[in-house]
Amino acid sequence: MTFGQENENRLNGIDQEIETLLKSYNAVGLSIAIVENNKIIYSKGFGYRNLEDKLLTTENTVFQIGSVTKAFTASLLGILETNDIICLKEKPSSYISELQFYNDKMNDLIKIEDLLSHKSGLGSLDGSLILFPENDKLKTIKRLKYLKPNGEINDSWIYSNMGYTIAGAIVEQVTSKSWDNNVKTKIFSPLNMNHSFTDLKEMKKTNNFSFGYGMSDGRTEKVLYEDYYSYSPAGAIKSTSNDMANWIMTWLNNGQFDKQQVIPENYIKNATKIHNIRPQDGADSNVYLFGDGFGWRVESFKGHYKVHHGGNTSGFSSQVVMYPNEKLGIVVLTNQHSSILPYIIADVITNRMLDLSKTELNQYPVVVNGINKIDREIKELNKDKTSTNKLSEFCGKYSNKGYGTFEIIQENNSLYVVFPTYKFRLEHLEYDIFVMKQINEIPQVMNPEFAMNFSTDSNGNISGLK
């Protein structure tokens, strides 16, 4: 732990406040670093990285950072642009010849910078990424011509992991090296981020990494890691608070680290200005002028220019906050699934460091969404609203070029849907509508209870489903 003498007044008692919040959220562990004026002034771990074996968290414990990864991917493109290898105002297809979007309008109008600011209209398309995963980014991208966008190009804000999958593929195409290799050589290595990884296997070789946890009916349970497959550029990085402090200091120092220009200064300025207006959710009256840069969210917070991004992945929540005008940055990493705890702690630290009005700890909301659990109850068919066909007649393979192929099978008196990586039981809802039910432990990346509505042809035979 580092604690600058000049900051003792502002941070006096912060350890106790964090311990109080950790307890009130029933969180297992967290790790924090604060940087100011190009140095780490505070870093520390709290709680456990491994609850079962009571292994303590430190400032060098590796956590999954989720979507905080996006700023790394966008930075690779910024570096490539400065080297005149790409242009962010070009079409993605200029660098990926196989890329075709759903219609000519998208092909003509979408630019790389639209992907980075969630302005492309693509939307999440996470069903394609998660239920039909591919390790090869180009194979995933070839589906795009069959995937209808979720919004209007240049006239919508819709968060898109697919957009960052395309961004990562561009990096690979123009460098002839993997996205992982580019992150390591262009960012991790020059920033001395020696405990940061893009691969789960590499992370597990260390002796200081965290398991992920979630809440279920008031109990804490270990959950599975998320495997990012082709959409790794959207969220696959694993890092420590001390490593992330180097990342933050680089952004607050116009892209320089240890007297080396790692990220181009012009890109830093471009990435941290608003390129897309984000709908104001009204959750915090102190925040106004919502927008997105490239891999960052940009806001005005209590009169201060704020750049930040959070990350949520199976078993982990994180938040990185920067106040460029004050040369202040904060990173909070937790091993608690779908929790606002990192945001609350970042807020507590911000108020102290910027001498803003403080909120009493008991006034902060405790919001931790529960994890999805195996559904062991098997309900009988709805006899009041019976299906049109026998269960066996629903069986077979179903395909969509924008997604992939899955199979419906019958085991005993139940139907099951078998995706490339998951298998779910189908519970009869009504008529020809079934809902997916979890039968195995899965990463906490989605609520799997999708409804499947089967359709019939003119002869009454099952012909497809939505």
mmCIF file with all atom_site columns, C-alpha atoms in Angstrom, residues 185-298:
data_model
loop_
_atom_site.group_PDB
_atom_site.id
_atom_site.type_symbol
_atom_site.label_atom_id
_atom_site.label_alt_id
_atom_site.label_comp_id
_atom_site.label_asym_id
_atom_site.label_entity_id
_atom_site.label_seq_id
_atom_site.pdbx_PDB_ins_code
_atom_site.Cartn_x
_atom_site.Cartn_y
_atom_site.Cartn_z
_atom_site.occupancy
_atom_site.B_iso_or_equiv
_atom_site.pdbx_formal_charge
_atom_site.auth_seq_id
_atom_site.auth_comp_id
_atom_site.auth_asym_id
_atom_site.auth_atom_id
_atom_site.pdbx_PDB_model_num
ATOM 1   C CA . THR A 1 185 ? 3.248   -5.572  -27.179 1.00 0.00 ? 185 THR A CA 1
ATOM 2   C CA . LYS A 1 186 ? 1.718   -2.139  -27.727 1.00 0.00 ? 186 LYS A CA 1
ATOM 3   C CA . ILE A 1 187 ? 0.192   -1.537  -24.271 1.00 0.00 ? 187 ILE A CA 1
ATOM 4   C CA . PHE A 1 188 ? 0.985   -4.042  -21.510 1.00 0.00 ? 188 PHE A CA 1
ATOM 5   C CA . SER A 1 189 ? 4.722   -4.182  -22.146 1.00 0.00 ? 189 SER A CA 1
ATOM 6   C CA . PRO A 1 190 ? 5.516   -0.444  -22.476 1.00 0.00 ? 190 PRO A CA 1
ATOM 7   C CA . LEU A 1 191 ? 3.271   0.366   -19.499 1.00 0.00 ? 191 LEU A CA 1
ATOM 8   C CA . ASN A 1 192 ? 4.908   -2.265  -17.272 1.00 0.00 ? 192 ASN A CA 1
ATOM 9   C CA . MET A 1 193 ? 1.536   -3.966  -16.874 1.00 0.00 ? 193 MET A CA 1
ATOM 10  C CA . ASN A 1 194 ? 3.302   -7.194  -16.002 1.00 0.00 ? 194 ASN A CA 1
ATOM 11  C CA . HIS A 1 195 ? 0.344   -8.769  -14.210 1.00 0.00 ? 195 HIS A CA 1
ATOM 12  C CA . SER A 1 196 ? -2.225  -8.203  -16.966 1.00 0.00 ? 196 SER A CA 1
ATOM 13  C CA . PHE A 1 197 ? -3.536  -10.841 -19.346 1.00 0.00 ? 197 PHE A CA 1
ATOM 14  C CA . THR A 1 198 ? -5.974  -11.457 -22.178 1.00 0.00 ? 198 THR A CA 1
ATOM 15  C CA . ASP A 1 199 ? -6.124  -15.222 -21.656 1.00 0.00 ? 199 ASP A CA 1
ATOM 16  C CA . LEU A 1 200 ? -7.626  -17.152 -18.732 1.00 0.00 ? 200 LEU A CA 1
ATOM 17  C CA . LYS A 1 201 ? -4.985  -19.891 -18.890 1.00 0.00 ? 201 LYS A CA 1
ATOM 18  C CA . GLU A 1 202 ? -2.184  -17.344 -18.596 1.00 0.00 ? 202 GLU A CA 1
ATOM 19  C CA . MET A 1 203 ? -3.915  -15.664 -15.660 1.00 0.00 ? 203 MET A CA 1
ATOM 20  C CA . LYS A 1 204 ? -4.281  -18.962 -13.812 1.00 0.00 ? 204 LYS A CA 1
ATOM 21  C CA . LYS A 1 205 ? -0.516  -19.521 -13.989 1.00 0.00 ? 205 LYS A CA 1
ATOM 22  C CA . THR A 1 206 ? -0.027  -16.662 -11.541 1.00 0.00 ? 206 THR A CA 1
ATOM 23  C CA . ASN A 1 207 ? -0.209  -17.150 -7.782  1.00 0.00 ? 207 ASN A CA 1
ATOM 24  C CA . ASN A 1 208 ? -2.425  -14.123 -7.159  1.00 0.00 ? 208 ASN A CA 1
ATOM 25  C CA . PHE A 1 209 ? -5.668  -14.146 -9.136  1.00 0.00 ? 209 PHE A CA 1
ATOM 26  C CA . SER A 1 210 ? -9.257  -13.848 -7.968  1.00 0.00 ? 210 SER A CA 1
ATOM 27  C CA . PHE A 1 211 ? -12.225 -16.139 -8.331  1.00 0.00 ? 211 PHE A CA 1
ATOM 28  C CA . GLY A 1 212 ? -15.564 -14.546 -9.178  1.00 0.00 ? 212 GLY A CA 1
ATOM 29  C CA . TYR A 1 213 ? -18.595 -14.571 -6.886  1.00 0.00 ? 213 TYR A CA 1
ATOM 30  C CA . GLY A 1 214 ? -22.282 -13.724 -7.011  1.00 0.00 ? 214 GLY A CA 1
ATOM 31  C CA . MET A 1 215 ? -25.244 -13.428 -4.672  1.00 0.00 ? 215 MET A CA 1
ATOM 32  C CA . SER A 1 216 ? -28.126 -15.908 -4.511  1.00 0.00 ? 216 SER A CA 1
ATOM 33  C CA . ASP A 1 217 ? -30.861 -15.521 -1.897  1.00 0.00 ? 217 ASP A CA 1
ATOM 34  C CA . GLY A 1 218 ? -28.482 -13.655 0.380   1.00 0.00 ? 218 GLY A CA 1
ATOM 35  C CA . ARG A 1 219 ? -25.686 -16.212 0.025   1.00 0.00 ? 219 ARG A CA 1
ATOM 36  C CA . THR A 1 220 ? -22.358 -15.775 -1.710  1.00 0.00 ? 220 THR A CA 1
ATOM 37  C CA . GLU A 1 221 ? -21.508 -18.381 -4.349  1.00 0.00 ? 221 GLU A CA 1
ATOM 38  C CA . LYS A 1 222 ? -18.536 -18.896 -6.640  1.00 0.00 ? 222 LYS A CA 1
ATOM 39  C CA . VAL A 1 223 ? -19.406 -18.559 -10.350 1.00 0.00 ? 223 VAL A CA 1
ATOM 40  C CA . LEU A 1 224 ? -17.701 -19.578 -13.583 1.00 0.00 ? 224 LEU A CA 1
ATOM 41  C CA . TYR A 1 225 ? -15.441 -17.268 -15.579 1.00 0.00 ? 225 TYR A CA 1
ATOM 42  C CA . GLU A 1 226 ? -16.709 -15.869 -18.857 1.00 0.00 ? 226 GLU A CA 1
ATOM 43  C CA . ASP A 1 227 ? -14.891 -17.073 -21.953 1.00 0.00 ? 227 ASP A CA 1
ATOM 44  C CA . TYR A 1 228 ? -14.941 -14.288 -24.526 1.00 0.00 ? 228 TYR A CA 1
ATOM 45  C CA . TYR A 1 229 ? -14.144 -16.262 -27.691 1.00 0.00 ? 229 TYR A CA 1
ATOM 46  C CA . SER A 1 230 ? -14.172 -13.898 -30.709 1.00 0.00 ? 230 SER A CA 1
ATOM 47  C CA . TYR A 1 231 ? -15.501 -10.932 -28.728 1.00 0.00 ? 231 TYR A CA 1
ATOM 48  C CA . SER A 1 232 ? -12.398 -10.744 -26.527 1.00 0.00 ? 232 SER A CA 1
ATOM 49  C CA . PRO A 1 233 ? -11.741 -7.122  -27.680 1.00 0.00 ? 233 PRO A CA 1
ATOM 50  C CA . ALA A 1 234 ? -14.961 -6.157  -25.873 1.00 0.00 ? 234 ALA A CA 1
ATOM 51  C CA . GLY A 1 235 ? -14.082 -7.482  -22.427 1.00 0.00 ? 235 GLY A CA 1
ATOM 52  C CA . ALA A 1 236 ? -11.409 -10.172 -22.017 1.00 0.00 ? 236 ALA A CA 1
ATOM 53  C CA . ILE A 1 237 ? -8.629  -8.324  -20.172 1.00 0.00 ? 237 ILE A CA 1
ATOM 54  C CA . LYS A 1 238 ? -7.660  -9.350  -16.651 1.00 0.00 ? 238 LYS A CA 1
ATOM 55  C CA . SER A 1 239 ? -5.570  -6.916  -14.606 1.00 0.00 ? 239 SER A CA 1
ATOM 56  C CA . THR A 1 240 ? -4.609  -5.559  -11.193 1.00 0.00 ? 240 THR A CA 1
ATOM 57  C CA . SER A 1 241 ? -5.289  -2.202  -9.592  1.00 0.00 ? 241 SER A CA 1
ATOM 58  C CA . ASN A 1 242 ? -1.564  -1.365  -9.652  1.00 0.00 ? 242 ASN A CA 1
ATOM 59  C CA . ASP A 1 243 ? -1.274  -2.243  -13.353 1.00 0.00 ? 243 ASP A CA 1
ATOM 60  C CA . MET A 1 244 ? -4.421  -0.252  -14.106 1.00 0.00 ? 244 MET A CA 1
ATOM 61  C CA . ALA A 1 245 ? -2.886  2.689   -12.247 1.00 0.00 ? 245 ALA A CA 1
ATOM 62  C CA . ASN A 1 246 ? -0.163  2.765   -14.920 1.00 0.00 ? 246 ASN A CA 1
ATOM 63  C CA . TRP A 1 247 ? -2.870  2.740   -17.602 1.00 0.00 ? 247 TRP A CA 1
ATOM 64  C CA . ILE A 1 248 ? -4.683  5.651   -15.936 1.00 0.00 ? 248 ILE A CA 1
ATOM 65  C CA . MET A 1 249 ? -1.506  7.679   -15.426 1.00 0.00 ? 249 MET A CA 1
ATOM 66  C CA . THR A 1 250 ? -0.739  7.309   -19.129 1.00 0.00 ? 250 THR A CA 1
ATOM 67  C CA . TRP A 1 251 ? -4.135  8.775   -20.058 1.00 0.00 ? 251 TRP A CA 1
ATOM 68  C CA . LEU A 1 252 ? -3.731  11.616  -17.558 1.00 0.00 ? 252 LEU A CA 1
ATOM 69  C CA . ASN A 1 253 ? -0.241  12.349  -18.896 1.00 0.00 ? 253 ASN A CA 1
ATOM 70  C CA . ASN A 1 254 ? -1.220  12.858  -22.558 1.00 0.00 ? 254 ASN A CA 1
ATOM 71  C CA . GLY A 1 255 ? -0.320  9.285   -23.458 1.00 0.00 ? 255 GLY A CA 1
ATOM 72  C CA . GLN A 1 256 ? 3.168   9.263   -21.966 1.00 0.00 ? 256 GLN A CA 1
ATOM 73  C CA . PHE A 1 257 ? 4.511   6.701   -19.515 1.00 0.00 ? 257 PHE A CA 1
ATOM 74  C CA . ASP A 1 258 ? 8.052   6.666   -18.181 1.00 0.00 ? 258 ASP A CA 1
ATOM 75  C CA . LYS A 1 259 ? 8.985   9.389   -20.700 1.00 0.00 ? 259 LYS A CA 1
ATOM 76  C CA . GLN A 1 260 ? 7.768   7.249   -23.593 1.00 0.00 ? 260 GLN A CA 1
ATOM 77  C CA . GLN A 1 261 ? 4.809   8.174   -25.840 1.00 0.00 ? 261 GLN A CA 1
ATOM 78  C CA . VAL A 1 262 ? 2.798   4.957   -25.639 1.00 0.00 ? 262 VAL A CA 1
ATOM 79  C CA . ILE A 1 263 ? -0.609  6.276   -26.743 1.00 0.00 ? 263 ILE A CA 1
ATOM 80  C CA . PRO A 1 264 ? -0.655  9.175   -29.242 1.00 0.00 ? 264 PRO A CA 1
ATOM 81  C CA . GLU A 1 265 ? -1.517  12.521  -27.644 1.00 0.00 ? 265 GLU A CA 1
ATOM 82  C CA . ASN A 1 266 ? -3.925  13.457  -30.434 1.00 0.00 ? 266 ASN A CA 1
ATOM 83  C CA . TYR A 1 267 ? -5.751  10.163  -29.957 1.00 0.00 ? 267 TYR A CA 1
ATOM 84  C CA . ILE A 1 268 ? -6.040  10.758  -26.176 1.00 0.00 ? 268 ILE A CA 1
ATOM 85  C CA . LYS A 1 269 ? -7.798  14.054  -26.882 1.00 0.00 ? 269 LYS A CA 1
ATOM 86  C CA . ASN A 1 270 ? -10.019 12.531  -29.562 1.00 0.00 ? 270 ASN A CA 1
ATOM 87  C CA . ALA A 1 271 ? -11.009 9.488   -27.498 1.00 0.00 ? 271 ALA A CA 1
ATOM 88  C CA . THR A 1 272 ? -12.023 11.503  -24.441 1.00 0.00 ? 272 THR A CA 1
ATOM 89  C CA . LYS A 1 273 ? -14.361 13.934  -26.163 1.00 0.00 ? 273 LYS A CA 1
ATOM 90  C CA . ILE A 1 274 ? -18.025 13.235  -26.885 1.00 0.00 ? 274 ILE A CA 1
ATOM 91  C CA . HIS A 1 275 ? -18.659 11.529  -30.222 1.00 0.00 ? 275 HIS A CA 1
ATOM 92  C CA . ASN A 1 276 ? -22.120 10.213  -29.405 1.00 0.00 ? 276 ASN A CA 1
ATOM 93  C CA . ILE A 1 277 ? -24.759 11.622  -27.057 1.00 0.00 ? 277 ILE A CA 1
ATOM 94  C CA . ARG A 1 278 ? -25.916 8.995   -24.579 1.00 0.00 ? 278 ARG A CA 1
ATOM 95  C CA . PRO A 1 279 ? -29.515 9.071   -23.286 1.00 0.00 ? 279 PRO A CA 1
ATOM 96  C CA . GLN A 1 280 ? -29.621 10.629  -19.821 1.00 0.00 ? 280 GLN A CA 1
ATOM 97  C CA . ASP A 1 281 ? -31.007 8.130   -17.347 1.00 0.00 ? 281 ASP A CA 1
ATOM 98  C CA . GLY A 1 282 ? -31.624 10.660  -14.570 1.00 0.00 ? 282 GLY A CA 1
ATOM 99  C CA . ALA A 1 283 ? -30.071 8.378   -11.972 1.00 0.00 ? 283 ALA A CA 1
ATOM 100 C CA . ASP A 1 284 ? -27.781 11.088  -10.610 1.00 0.00 ? 284 ASP A CA 1
ATOM 101 C CA . SER A 1 285 ? -28.782 14.746  -10.641 1.00 0.00 ? 285 SER A CA 1
ATOM 102 C CA . ASN A 1 286 ? -25.111 15.697  -10.222 1.00 0.00 ? 286 ASN A CA 1
ATOM 103 C CA . VAL A 1 287 ? -24.246 14.222  -13.629 1.00 0.00 ? 287 VAL A CA 1
ATOM 104 C CA . TYR A 1 288 ? -25.166 15.954  -16.891 1.00 0.00 ? 288 TYR A CA 1
ATOM 105 C CA . LEU A 1 289 ? -24.081 16.021  -20.534 1.00 0.00 ? 289 LEU A CA 1
ATOM 106 C CA . PHE A 1 290 ? -23.812 12.265  -21.029 1.00 0.00 ? 290 PHE A CA 1
ATOM 107 C CA . GLY A 1 291 ? -21.786 11.012  -23.983 1.00 0.00 ? 291 GLY A CA 1
ATOM 108 C CA . ASP A 1 292 ? -19.382 8.427   -25.321 1.00 0.00 ? 292 ASP A CA 1
ATOM 109 C CA . GLY A 1 293 ? -15.874 8.803   -26.625 1.00 0.00 ? 293 GLY A CA 1
ATOM 110 C CA . PHE A 1 294 ? -13.852 5.833   -27.833 1.00 0.00 ? 294 PHE A CA 1
ATOM 111 C CA . GLY A 1 295 ? -14.041 3.152   -25.152 1.00 0.00 ? 295 GLY A CA 1
ATOM 112 C CA . TRP A 1 296 ? -14.836 5.821   -22.552 1.00 0.00 ? 296 TRP A CA 1
ATOM 113 C CA . ARG A 1 297 ? -17.902 7.570   -21.224 1.00 0.00 ? 297 ARG A CA 1
ATOM 114 C CA . VAL A 1 298 ? -17.635 11.333  -20.896 1.00 0.00 ? 298 VAL A CA 1
#
